[in-house]
Tab-separated table of C-alpha atoms and ligand atoms in Angstrom:
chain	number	residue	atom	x	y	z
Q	151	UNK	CA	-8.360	-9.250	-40.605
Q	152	UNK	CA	-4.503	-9.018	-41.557
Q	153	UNK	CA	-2.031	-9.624	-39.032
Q	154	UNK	CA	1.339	-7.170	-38.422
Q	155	UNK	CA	2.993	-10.991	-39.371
Q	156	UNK	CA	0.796	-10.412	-42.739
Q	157	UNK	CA	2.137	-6.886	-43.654
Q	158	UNK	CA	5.518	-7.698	-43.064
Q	159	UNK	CA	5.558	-10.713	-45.193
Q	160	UNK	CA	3.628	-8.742	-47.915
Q	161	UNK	CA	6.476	-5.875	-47.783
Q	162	UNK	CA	9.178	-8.711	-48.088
Q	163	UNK	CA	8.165	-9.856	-50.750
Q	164	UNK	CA	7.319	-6.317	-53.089
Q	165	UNK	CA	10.902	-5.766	-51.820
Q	166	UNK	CA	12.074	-8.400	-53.227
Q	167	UNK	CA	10.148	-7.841	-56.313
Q	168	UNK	CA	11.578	-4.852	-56.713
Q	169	UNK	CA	15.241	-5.761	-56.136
Q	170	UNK	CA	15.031	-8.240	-58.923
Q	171	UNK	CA	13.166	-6.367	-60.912
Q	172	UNK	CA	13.964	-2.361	-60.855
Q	173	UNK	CA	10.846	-0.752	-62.677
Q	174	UNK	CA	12.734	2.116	-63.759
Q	175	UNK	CA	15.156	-0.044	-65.610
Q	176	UNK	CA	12.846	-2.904	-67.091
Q	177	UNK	CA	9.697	-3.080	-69.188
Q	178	UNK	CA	6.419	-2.586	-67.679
Q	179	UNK	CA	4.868	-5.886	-69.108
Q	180	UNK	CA	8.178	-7.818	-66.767
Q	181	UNK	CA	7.415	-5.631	-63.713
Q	182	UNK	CA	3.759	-6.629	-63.925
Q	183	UNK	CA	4.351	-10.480	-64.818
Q	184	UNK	CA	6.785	-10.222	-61.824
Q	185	UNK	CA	4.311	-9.006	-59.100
Q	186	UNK	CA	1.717	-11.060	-60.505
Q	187	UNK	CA	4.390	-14.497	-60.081
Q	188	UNK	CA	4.636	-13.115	-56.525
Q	189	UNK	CA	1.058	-12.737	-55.604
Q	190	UNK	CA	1.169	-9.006	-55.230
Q	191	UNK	CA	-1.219	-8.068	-58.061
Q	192	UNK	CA	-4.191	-8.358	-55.842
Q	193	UNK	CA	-2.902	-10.065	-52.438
Q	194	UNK	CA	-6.592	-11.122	-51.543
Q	195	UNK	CA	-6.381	-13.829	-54.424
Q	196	UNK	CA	-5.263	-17.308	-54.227
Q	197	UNK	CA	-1.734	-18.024	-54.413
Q	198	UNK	CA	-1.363	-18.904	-58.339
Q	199	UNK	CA	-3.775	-16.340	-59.023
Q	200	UNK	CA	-1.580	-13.122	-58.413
Q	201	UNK	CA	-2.502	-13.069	-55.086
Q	202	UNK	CA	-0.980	-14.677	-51.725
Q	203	UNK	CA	-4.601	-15.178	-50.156
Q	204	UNK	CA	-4.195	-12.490	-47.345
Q	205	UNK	CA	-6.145	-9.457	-46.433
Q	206	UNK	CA	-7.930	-7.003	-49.413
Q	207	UNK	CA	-6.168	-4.223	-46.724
Q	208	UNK	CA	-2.644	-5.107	-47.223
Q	209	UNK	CA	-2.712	-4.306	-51.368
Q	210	UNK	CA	-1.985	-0.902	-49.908
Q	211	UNK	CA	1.592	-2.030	-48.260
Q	212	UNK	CA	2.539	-3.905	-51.826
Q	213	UNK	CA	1.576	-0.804	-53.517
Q	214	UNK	CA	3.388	1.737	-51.547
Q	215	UNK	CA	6.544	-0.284	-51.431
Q	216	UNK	CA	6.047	-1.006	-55.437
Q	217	UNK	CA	5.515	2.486	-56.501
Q	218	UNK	CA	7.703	3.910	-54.109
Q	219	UNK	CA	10.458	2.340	-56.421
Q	220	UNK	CA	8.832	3.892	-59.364
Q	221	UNK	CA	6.313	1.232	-60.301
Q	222	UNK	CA	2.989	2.224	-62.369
Q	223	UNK	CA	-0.441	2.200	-60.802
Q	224	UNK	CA	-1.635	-0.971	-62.521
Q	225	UNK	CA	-5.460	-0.187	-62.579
Q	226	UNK	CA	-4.812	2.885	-64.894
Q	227	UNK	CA	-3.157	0.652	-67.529
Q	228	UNK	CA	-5.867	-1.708	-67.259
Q	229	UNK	CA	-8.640	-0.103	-65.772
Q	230	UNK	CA	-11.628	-2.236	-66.174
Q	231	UNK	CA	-9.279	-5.737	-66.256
Q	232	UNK	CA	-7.806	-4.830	-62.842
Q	233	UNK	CA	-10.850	-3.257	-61.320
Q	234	UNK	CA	-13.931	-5.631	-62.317
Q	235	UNK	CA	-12.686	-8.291	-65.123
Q	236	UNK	CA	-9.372	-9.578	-62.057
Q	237	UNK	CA	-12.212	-10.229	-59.013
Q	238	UNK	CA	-14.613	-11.345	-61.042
Q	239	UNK	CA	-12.502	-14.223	-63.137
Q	240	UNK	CA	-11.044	-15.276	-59.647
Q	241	UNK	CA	-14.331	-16.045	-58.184
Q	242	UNK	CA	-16.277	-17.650	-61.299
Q	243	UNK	CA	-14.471	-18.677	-63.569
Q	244	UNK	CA	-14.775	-22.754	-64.580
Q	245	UNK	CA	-11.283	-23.621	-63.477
Q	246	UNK	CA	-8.069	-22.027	-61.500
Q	247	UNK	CA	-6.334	-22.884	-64.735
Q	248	UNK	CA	-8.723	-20.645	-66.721
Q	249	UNK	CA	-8.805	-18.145	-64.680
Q	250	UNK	CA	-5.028	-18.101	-64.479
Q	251	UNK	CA	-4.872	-18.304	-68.305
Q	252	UNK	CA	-6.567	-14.776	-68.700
Q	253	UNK	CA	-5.553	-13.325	-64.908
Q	254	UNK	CA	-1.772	-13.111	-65.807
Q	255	UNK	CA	-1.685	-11.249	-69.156
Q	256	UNK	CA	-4.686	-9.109	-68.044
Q	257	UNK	CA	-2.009	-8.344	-65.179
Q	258	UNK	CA	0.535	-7.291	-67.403
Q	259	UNK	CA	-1.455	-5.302	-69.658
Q	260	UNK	CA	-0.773	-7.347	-72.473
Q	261	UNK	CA	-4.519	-8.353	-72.616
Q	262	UNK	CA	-6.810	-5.196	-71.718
Q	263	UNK	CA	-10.368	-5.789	-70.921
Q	264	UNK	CA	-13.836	-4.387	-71.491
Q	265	UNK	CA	-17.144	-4.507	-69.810
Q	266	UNK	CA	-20.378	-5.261	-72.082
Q	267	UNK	CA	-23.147	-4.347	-70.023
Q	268	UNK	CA	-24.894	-1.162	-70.777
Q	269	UNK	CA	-27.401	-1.308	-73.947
Q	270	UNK	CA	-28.902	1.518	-75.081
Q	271	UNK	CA	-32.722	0.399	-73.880
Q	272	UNK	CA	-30.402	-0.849	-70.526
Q	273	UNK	CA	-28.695	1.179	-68.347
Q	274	UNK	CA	-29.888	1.769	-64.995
Q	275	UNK	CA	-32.222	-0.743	-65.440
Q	276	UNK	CA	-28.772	-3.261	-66.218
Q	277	UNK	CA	-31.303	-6.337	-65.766
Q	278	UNK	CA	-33.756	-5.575	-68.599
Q	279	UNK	CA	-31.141	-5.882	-71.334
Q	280	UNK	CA	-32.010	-7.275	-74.581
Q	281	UNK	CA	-28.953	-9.089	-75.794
Q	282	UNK	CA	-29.374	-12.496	-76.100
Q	283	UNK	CA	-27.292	-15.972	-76.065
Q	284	UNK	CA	-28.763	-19.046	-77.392
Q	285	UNK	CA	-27.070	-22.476	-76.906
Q	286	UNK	CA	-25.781	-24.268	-79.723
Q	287	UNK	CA	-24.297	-27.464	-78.752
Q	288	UNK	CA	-20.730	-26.422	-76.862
Q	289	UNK	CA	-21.227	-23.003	-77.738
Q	290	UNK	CA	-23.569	-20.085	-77.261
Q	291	UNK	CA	-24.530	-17.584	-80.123
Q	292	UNK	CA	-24.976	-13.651	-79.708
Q	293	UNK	CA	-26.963	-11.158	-80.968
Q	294	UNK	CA	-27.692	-7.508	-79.845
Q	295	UNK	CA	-25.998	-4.315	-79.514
Q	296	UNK	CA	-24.071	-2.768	-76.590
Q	297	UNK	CA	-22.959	0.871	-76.039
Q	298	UNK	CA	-20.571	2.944	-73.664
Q	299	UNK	CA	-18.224	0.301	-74.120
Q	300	UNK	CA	-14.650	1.684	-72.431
Q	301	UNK	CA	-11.742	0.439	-74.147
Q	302	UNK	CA	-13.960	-1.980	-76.396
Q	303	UNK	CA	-11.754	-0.729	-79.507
Q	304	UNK	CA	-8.181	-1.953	-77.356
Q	305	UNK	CA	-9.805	-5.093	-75.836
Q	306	UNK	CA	-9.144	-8.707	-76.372
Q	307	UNK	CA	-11.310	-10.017	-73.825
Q	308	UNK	CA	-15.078	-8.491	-72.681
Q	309	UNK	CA	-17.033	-9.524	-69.873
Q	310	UNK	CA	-20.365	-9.748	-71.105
Q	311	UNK	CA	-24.038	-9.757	-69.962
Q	312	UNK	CA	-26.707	-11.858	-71.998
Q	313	UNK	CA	-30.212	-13.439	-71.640
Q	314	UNK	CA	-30.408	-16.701	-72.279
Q	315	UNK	CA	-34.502	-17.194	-71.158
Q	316	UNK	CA	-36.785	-14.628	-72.042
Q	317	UNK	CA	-39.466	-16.686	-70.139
Q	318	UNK	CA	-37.853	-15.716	-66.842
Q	319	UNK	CA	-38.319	-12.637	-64.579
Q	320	UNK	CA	-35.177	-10.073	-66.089
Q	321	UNK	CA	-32.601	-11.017	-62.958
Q	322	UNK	CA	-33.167	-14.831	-63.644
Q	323	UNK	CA	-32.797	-14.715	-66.950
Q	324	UNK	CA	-29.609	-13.472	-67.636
Q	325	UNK	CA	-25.721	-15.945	-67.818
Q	326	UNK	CA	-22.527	-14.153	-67.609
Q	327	UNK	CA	-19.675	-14.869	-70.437
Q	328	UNK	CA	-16.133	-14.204	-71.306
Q	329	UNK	CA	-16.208	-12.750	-74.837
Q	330	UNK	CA	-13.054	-12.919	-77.346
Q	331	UNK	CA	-13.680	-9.676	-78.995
Q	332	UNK	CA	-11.456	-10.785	-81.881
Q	333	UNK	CA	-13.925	-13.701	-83.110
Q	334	UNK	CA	-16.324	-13.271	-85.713
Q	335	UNK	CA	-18.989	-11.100	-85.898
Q	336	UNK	CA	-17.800	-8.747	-83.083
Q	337	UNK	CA	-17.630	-4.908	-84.351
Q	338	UNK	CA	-16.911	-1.844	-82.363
Q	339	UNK	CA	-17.651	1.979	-83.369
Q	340	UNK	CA	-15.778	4.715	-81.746
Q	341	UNK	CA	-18.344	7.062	-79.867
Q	342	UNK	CA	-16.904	10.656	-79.422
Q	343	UNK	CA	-17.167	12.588	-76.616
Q	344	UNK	CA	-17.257	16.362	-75.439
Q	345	UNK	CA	-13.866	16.019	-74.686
Q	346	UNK	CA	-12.694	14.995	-77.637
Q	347	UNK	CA	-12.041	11.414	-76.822
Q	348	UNK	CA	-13.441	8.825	-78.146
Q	349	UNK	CA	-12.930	6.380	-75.060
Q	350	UNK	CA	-15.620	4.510	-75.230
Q	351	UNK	CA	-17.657	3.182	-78.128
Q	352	UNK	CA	-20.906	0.845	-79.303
Q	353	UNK	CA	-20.376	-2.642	-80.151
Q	354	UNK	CA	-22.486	-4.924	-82.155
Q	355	UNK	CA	-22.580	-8.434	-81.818
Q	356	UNK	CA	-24.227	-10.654	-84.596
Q	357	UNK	CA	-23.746	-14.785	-84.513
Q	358	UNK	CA	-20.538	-14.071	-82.404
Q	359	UNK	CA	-19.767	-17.603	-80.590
Q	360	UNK	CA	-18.281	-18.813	-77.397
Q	361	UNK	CA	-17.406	-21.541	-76.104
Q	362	UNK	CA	-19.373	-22.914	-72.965
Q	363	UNK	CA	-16.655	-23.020	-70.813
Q	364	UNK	CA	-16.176	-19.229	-71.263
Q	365	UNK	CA	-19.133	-19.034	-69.178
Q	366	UNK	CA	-19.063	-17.588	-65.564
Q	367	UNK	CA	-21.359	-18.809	-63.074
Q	368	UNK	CA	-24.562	-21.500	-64.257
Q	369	UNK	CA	-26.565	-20.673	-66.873
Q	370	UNK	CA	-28.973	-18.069	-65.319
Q	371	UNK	CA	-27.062	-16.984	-62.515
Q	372	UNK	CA	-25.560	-13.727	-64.284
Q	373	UNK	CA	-26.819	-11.434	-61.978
Q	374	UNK	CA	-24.708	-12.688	-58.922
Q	375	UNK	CA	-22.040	-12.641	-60.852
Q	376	UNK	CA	-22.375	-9.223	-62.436
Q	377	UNK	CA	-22.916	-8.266	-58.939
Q	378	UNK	CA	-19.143	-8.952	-58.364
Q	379	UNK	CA	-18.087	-7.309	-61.215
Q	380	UNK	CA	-20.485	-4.012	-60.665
Q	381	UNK	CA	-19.775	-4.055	-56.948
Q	382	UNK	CA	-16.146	-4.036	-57.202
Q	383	UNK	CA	-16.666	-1.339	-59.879
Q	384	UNK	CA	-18.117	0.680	-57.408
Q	385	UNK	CA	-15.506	0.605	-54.866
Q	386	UNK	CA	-12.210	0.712	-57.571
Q	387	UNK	CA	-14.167	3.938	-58.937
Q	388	UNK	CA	-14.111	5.537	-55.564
Q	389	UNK	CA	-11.258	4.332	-53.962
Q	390	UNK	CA	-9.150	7.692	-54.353
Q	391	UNK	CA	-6.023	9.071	-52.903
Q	392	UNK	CA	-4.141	6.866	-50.558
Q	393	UNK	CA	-1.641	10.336	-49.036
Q	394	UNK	CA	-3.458	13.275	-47.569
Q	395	UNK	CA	-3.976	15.757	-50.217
Q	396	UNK	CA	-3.586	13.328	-52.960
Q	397	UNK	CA	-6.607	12.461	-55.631
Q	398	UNK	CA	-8.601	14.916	-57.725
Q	399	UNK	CA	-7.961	17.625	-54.562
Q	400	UNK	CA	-4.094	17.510	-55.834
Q	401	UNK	CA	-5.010	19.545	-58.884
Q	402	UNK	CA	-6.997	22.409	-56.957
Q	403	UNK	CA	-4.204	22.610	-54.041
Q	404	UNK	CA	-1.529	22.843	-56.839
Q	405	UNK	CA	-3.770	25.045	-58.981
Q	406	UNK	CA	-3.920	27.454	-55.737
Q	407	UNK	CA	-0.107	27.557	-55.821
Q	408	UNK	CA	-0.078	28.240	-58.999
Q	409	UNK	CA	-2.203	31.483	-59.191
Q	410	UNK	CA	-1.482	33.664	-56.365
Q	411	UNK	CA	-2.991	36.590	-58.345
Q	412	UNK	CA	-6.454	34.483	-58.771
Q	413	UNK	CA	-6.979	34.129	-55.233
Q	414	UNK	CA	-10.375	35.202	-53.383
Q	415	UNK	CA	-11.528	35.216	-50.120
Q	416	UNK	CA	-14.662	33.048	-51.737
Q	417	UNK	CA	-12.585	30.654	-53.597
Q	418	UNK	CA	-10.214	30.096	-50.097
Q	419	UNK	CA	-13.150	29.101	-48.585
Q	420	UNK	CA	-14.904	26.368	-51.285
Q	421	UNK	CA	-11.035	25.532	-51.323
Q	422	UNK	CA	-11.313	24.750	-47.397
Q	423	UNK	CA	-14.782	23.205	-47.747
Q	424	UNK	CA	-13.729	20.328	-50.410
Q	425	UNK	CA	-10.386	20.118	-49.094
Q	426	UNK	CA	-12.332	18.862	-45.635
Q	427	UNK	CA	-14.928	16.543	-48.249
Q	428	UNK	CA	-11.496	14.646	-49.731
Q	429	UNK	CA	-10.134	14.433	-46.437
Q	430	UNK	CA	-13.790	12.168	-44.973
Q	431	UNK	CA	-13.385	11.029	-48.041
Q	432	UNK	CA	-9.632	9.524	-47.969
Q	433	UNK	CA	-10.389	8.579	-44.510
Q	434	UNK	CA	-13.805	6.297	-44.866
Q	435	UNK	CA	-12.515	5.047	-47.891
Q	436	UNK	CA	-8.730	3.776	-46.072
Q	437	UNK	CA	-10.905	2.650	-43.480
Q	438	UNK	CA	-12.809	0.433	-45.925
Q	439	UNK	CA	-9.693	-0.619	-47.009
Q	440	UNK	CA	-8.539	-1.882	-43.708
Q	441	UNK	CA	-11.022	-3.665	-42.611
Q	442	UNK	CA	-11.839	-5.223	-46.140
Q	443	UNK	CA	-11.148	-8.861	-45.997
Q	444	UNK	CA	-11.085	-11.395	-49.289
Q	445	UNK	CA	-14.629	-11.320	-51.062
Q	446	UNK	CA	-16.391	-8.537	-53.074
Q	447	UNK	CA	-16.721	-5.112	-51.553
Q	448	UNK	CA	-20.443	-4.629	-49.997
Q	449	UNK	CA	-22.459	-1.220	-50.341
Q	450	UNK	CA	-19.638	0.878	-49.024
Q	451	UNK	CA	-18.086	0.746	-52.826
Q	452	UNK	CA	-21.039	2.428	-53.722
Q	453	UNK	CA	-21.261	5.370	-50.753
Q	454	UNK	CA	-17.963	5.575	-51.989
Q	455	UNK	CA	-18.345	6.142	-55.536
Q	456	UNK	CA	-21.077	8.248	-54.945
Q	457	UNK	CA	-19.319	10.398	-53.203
Q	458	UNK	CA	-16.087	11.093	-54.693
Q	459	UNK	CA	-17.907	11.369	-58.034
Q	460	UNK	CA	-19.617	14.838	-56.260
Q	461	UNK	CA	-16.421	15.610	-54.997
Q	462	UNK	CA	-14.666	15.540	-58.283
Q	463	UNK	CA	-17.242	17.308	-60.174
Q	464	UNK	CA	-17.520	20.018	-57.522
Q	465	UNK	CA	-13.084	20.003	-57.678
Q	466	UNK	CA	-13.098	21.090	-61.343
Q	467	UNK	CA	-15.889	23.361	-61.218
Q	468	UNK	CA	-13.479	25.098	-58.343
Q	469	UNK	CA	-10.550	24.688	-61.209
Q	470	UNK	CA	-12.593	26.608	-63.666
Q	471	UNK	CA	-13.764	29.250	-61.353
Q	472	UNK	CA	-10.333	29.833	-60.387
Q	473	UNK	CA	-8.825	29.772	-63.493
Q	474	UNK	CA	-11.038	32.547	-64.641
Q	475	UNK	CA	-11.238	32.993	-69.179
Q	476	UNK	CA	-8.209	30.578	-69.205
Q	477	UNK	CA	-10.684	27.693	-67.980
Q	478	UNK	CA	-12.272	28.300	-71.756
Q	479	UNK	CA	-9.149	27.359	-73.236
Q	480	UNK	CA	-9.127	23.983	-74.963
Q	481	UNK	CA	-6.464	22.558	-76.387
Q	482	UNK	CA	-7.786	20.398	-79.448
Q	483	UNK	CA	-11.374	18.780	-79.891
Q	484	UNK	CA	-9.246	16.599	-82.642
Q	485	UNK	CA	-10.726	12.615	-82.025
Q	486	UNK	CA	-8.382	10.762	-80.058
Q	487	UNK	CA	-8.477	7.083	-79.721
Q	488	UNK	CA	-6.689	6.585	-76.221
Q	489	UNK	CA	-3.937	4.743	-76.900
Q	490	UNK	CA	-2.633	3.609	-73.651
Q	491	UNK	CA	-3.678	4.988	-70.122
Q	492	UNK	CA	-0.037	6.909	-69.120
Q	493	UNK	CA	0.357	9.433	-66.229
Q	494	UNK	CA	-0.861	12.161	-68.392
Q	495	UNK	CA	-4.199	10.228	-69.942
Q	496	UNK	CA	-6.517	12.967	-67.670
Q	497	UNK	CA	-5.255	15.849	-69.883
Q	498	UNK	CA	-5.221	19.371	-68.491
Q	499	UNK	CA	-7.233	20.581	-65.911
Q	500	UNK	CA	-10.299	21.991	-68.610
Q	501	UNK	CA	-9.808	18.514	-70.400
Q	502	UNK	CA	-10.396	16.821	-66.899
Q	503	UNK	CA	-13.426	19.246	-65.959
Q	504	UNK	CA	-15.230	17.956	-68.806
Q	505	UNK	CA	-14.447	14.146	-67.917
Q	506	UNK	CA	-15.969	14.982	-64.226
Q	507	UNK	CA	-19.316	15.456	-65.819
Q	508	UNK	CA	-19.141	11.600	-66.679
Q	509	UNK	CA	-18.356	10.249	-62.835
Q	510	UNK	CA	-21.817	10.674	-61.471
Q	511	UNK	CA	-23.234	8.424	-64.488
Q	512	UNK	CA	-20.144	5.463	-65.003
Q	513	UNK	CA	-20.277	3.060	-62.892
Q	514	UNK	CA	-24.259	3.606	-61.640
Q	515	UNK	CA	-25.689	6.833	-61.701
Q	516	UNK	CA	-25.667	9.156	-58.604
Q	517	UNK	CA	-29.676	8.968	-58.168
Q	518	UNK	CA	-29.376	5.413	-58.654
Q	519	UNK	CA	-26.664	4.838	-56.055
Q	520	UNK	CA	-28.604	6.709	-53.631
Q	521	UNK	CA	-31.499	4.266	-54.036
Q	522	UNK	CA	-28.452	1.671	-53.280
Q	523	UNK	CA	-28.194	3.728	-50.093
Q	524	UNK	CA	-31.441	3.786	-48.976
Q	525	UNK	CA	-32.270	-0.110	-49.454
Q	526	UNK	CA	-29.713	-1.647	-48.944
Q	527	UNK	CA	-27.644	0.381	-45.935
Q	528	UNK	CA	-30.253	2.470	-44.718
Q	529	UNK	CA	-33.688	-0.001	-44.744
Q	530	UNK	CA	-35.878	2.323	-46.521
Q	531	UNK	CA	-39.059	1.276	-48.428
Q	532	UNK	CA	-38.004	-0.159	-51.902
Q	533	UNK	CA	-38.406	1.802	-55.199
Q	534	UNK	CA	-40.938	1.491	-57.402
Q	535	UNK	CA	-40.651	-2.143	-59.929
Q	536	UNK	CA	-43.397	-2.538	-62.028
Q	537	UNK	CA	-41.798	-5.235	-63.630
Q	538	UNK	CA	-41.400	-7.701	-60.446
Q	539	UNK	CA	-42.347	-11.251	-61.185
Q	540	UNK	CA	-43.207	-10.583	-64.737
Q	541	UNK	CA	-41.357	-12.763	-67.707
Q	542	UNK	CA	-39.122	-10.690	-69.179
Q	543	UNK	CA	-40.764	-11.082	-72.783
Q	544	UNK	CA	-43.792	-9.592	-71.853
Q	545	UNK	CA	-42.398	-6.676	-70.092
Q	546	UNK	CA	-43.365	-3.511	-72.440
Q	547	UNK	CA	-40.235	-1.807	-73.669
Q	548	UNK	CA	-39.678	1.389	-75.310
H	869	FAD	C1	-17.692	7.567	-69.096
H	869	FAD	C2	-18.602	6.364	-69.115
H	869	FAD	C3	-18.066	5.118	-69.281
H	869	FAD	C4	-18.906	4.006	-69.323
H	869	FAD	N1	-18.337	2.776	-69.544
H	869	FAD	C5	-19.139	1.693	-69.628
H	869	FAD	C6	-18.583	0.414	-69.938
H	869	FAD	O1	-17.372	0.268	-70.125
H	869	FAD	N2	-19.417	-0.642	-70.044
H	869	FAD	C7	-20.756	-0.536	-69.842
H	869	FAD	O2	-21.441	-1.543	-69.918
H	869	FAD	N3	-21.327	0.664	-69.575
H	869	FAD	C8	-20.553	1.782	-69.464
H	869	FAD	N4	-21.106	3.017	-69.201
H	869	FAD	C9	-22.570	3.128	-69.118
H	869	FAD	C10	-23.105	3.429	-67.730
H	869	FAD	O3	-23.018	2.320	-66.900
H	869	FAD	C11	-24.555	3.934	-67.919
H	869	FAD	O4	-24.474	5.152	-68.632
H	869	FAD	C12	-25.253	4.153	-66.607
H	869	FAD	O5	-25.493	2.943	-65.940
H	869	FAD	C13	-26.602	4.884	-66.780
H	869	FAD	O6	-27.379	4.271	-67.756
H	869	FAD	P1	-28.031	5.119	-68.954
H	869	FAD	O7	-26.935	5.955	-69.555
H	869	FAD	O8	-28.752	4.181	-69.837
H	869	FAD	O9	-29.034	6.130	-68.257
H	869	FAD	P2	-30.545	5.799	-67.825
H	869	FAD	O10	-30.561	4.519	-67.070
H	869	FAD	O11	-31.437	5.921	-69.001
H	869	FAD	O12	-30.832	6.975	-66.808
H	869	FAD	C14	-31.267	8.283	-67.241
H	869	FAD	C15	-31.509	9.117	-66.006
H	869	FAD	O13	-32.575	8.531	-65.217
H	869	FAD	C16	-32.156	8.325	-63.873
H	869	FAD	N5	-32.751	7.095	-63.351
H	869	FAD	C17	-32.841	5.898	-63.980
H	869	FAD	N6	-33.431	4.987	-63.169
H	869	FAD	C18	-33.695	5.613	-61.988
H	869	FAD	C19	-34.292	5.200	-60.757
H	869	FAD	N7	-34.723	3.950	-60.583
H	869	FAD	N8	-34.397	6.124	-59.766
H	869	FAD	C20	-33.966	7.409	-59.946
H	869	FAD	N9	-33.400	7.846	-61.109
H	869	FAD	C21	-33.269	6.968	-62.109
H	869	FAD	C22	-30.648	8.192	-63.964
H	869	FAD	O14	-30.028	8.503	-62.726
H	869	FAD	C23	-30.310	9.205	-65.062
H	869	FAD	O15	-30.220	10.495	-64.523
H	869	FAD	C24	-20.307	4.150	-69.160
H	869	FAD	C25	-20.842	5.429	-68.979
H	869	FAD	C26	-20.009	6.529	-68.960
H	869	FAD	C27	-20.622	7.899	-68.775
């Protein structure tokens, strides 16, 4: 638990940060390298590690004093580094001085990050993937195909999911790995989605190499370690608005304001409901917050994310509904490549309707986090695993 002692030293020192270094005035990359040198990019860290090894809850004081002076949310520059790559390098990697080594330019954007996880016989069911890494002397060699890659086509670094012993059950056969996605026999296609944007995309792997000590966690232990990576997932995914009436609810209040003429006595009232749903939602999750201390988030990330990916979904549905024949206005279904996550990345509101449709599958599926909430918090019977105890090899797959 923080102390008051905690959040006063923790707003000292993001003032200071932003004394000597005004983010209005200098680049982003300098802001960023700044409050990672003061331990402010994620204050539950180590010291050295962008953190000052206090509290999870007090990242909220740094961040209100830092974007109060006009500095940029750092997980929507860096998404996927900030939210999963950051906690899980801290806790696994080989060495402080590798972890450093990738923890301070992932900080300051200049190294985005991707997750390689998902395969397209492996989603759900993460632990069944096929992609495997075979040792060959310092270095490991892999082979397979991933897909719904975010960002792959921007990344320099992936966190990656292999198997390195078919013989085992799946969850003890699989080792966790840093990839460089700019060695050797790494490609990534651009997949295209209904919005246009082609976010995400498949990459193949064939004889790409790394190095041993890219490795996270002993050979075999991948699972724990993706745990840390899909756990804080969870809870970065859900984490919403910080202010009362901030989030995904922003865009319906200011929608409301900004078609008096569209107003019903139906849509007031679905307007009431989910502004009361963000509101629980805000709440439990800055109550997660505050009590969070140093380690990964347990399966409150995941009530979380289960919930505010309803809530968003049910948000723009309340957009379009309110917007009437505008909401079937699109602007362009041109490809885009996102080129940088800015303030405006979301798009207008029909472009961020059909994004919504994504939340209850990214990040673990809504039915599957609801299993998640019936094992784990709520002690209900277990679902159905065929597979349990069996060697992954002889496992029928389709
Ligand atoms: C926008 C977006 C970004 C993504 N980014 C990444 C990324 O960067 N890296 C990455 O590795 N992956 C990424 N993914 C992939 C994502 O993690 C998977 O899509 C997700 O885990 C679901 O897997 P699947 O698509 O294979 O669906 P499947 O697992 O095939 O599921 C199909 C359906 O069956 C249901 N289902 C499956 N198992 C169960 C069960 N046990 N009980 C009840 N229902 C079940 C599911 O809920 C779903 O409705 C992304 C996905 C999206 C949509």
């Amino acid at each position: 638990m923080s102390t008051a002692a905690d959040a006063t030293r923790v707003e000292e020192v993001a003032g200071r940060v932003v004394a000597d270094h005004d983010p209005r005035r200098v680049p982003v990359q300098e802001f960023l390298g700044a409050c990672f040198d003061a331990g402010l990019s994620w204050v539950h860290f180590p010291e050295g590690l962008g953190g000052l090894g206090l509290s999870r809850g007090l990242q909220a004081s740094a961040d209100a004093v830092l974007q109060a002076a006009g500095g940029p949310t750092p997980f929507w520059l860096n998404p996927i580094g900030y939210g999963m790559a950051a906690p899980t390098l801290s806790e696994h990697a080989r060495s402080p001085e590798l972890a450093r080594s990738w923890l301070r330019p992932l900080a300051t954007t200049e190294d985005i990050w991707c997750q390689l996880f998902s395969e397209p016989g492996a989603g759900s069911d993460l632990a069944g993937l096929a992609t495997s890494a075979v040792r060959d002397g310092d270095s490991w060699v892999v082979n397979g195909q991933k897909v719904w890659t975010s960002l792959a086509h921007r990344a320099r670094w992936a966190l990656l999911l292999a198997r390195t012993d078919p013989d085992q059950p799946k969850h003890k056969g699989l080792t966790y790995f840093v990839l460089d996605m700019e060695a050797p026999g790494v490609r990534t296609r651009p997949l295209r989605q209904m919005t246009g944007q082609a976010e995400f995309n498949e990459v193949f792997l064939e004889d790409a190499r790394i190095p041993d000590e890219h490795r996270l966690g002993a050979v075999g232990d991948g699972w724990r370690v993706a745990m840390t990576t899909l756990m804080n997932e969870r809870s970065a995914i859900g984490a919403g608005g910080t202010e009362r009436g901030s989030g995904t609810i922003a865009d319906a209040l200011a929608l409301w304001a900004d078609r008096p003429h569209r107003r019903t006595p139906v849509l007031r009232d679905r307007l009431a409901a989910l502004w009361t749903r963000a509101e629980a939602q805000r709440l439990t999750s800055a109550r997660a917050r505050r009590t969070a201390t140093a380690g990964s988030p347990g399966p409150e990330g995941s009530v979380s994310k289960l919930v505010a990916a309803e809530l968003n979904q049910d948000v723009y549905e309340f957009c379009m509904d309110l917007l009437g024949p505008e909401g079937t206005l699109y602007g362009s279904y041109e490809v885009r490549r996102e080129g940088g996550r800015d303030a405006d990345w979301r798009g207008a509101l029909q472009q961020r309707f059909l994004r919504s449709r994504a939340n209850t599958i990214e990040g673990g599926t809504s039915e599957v986090l609801r299993n998640v909430l019936g094992e784990r918090v709520l002690g209900l019977p277990g679902d159905l695993r065929a597979d349990a105890g069996k060697a992954w090899k002889d496992v029928p797959r389709g």
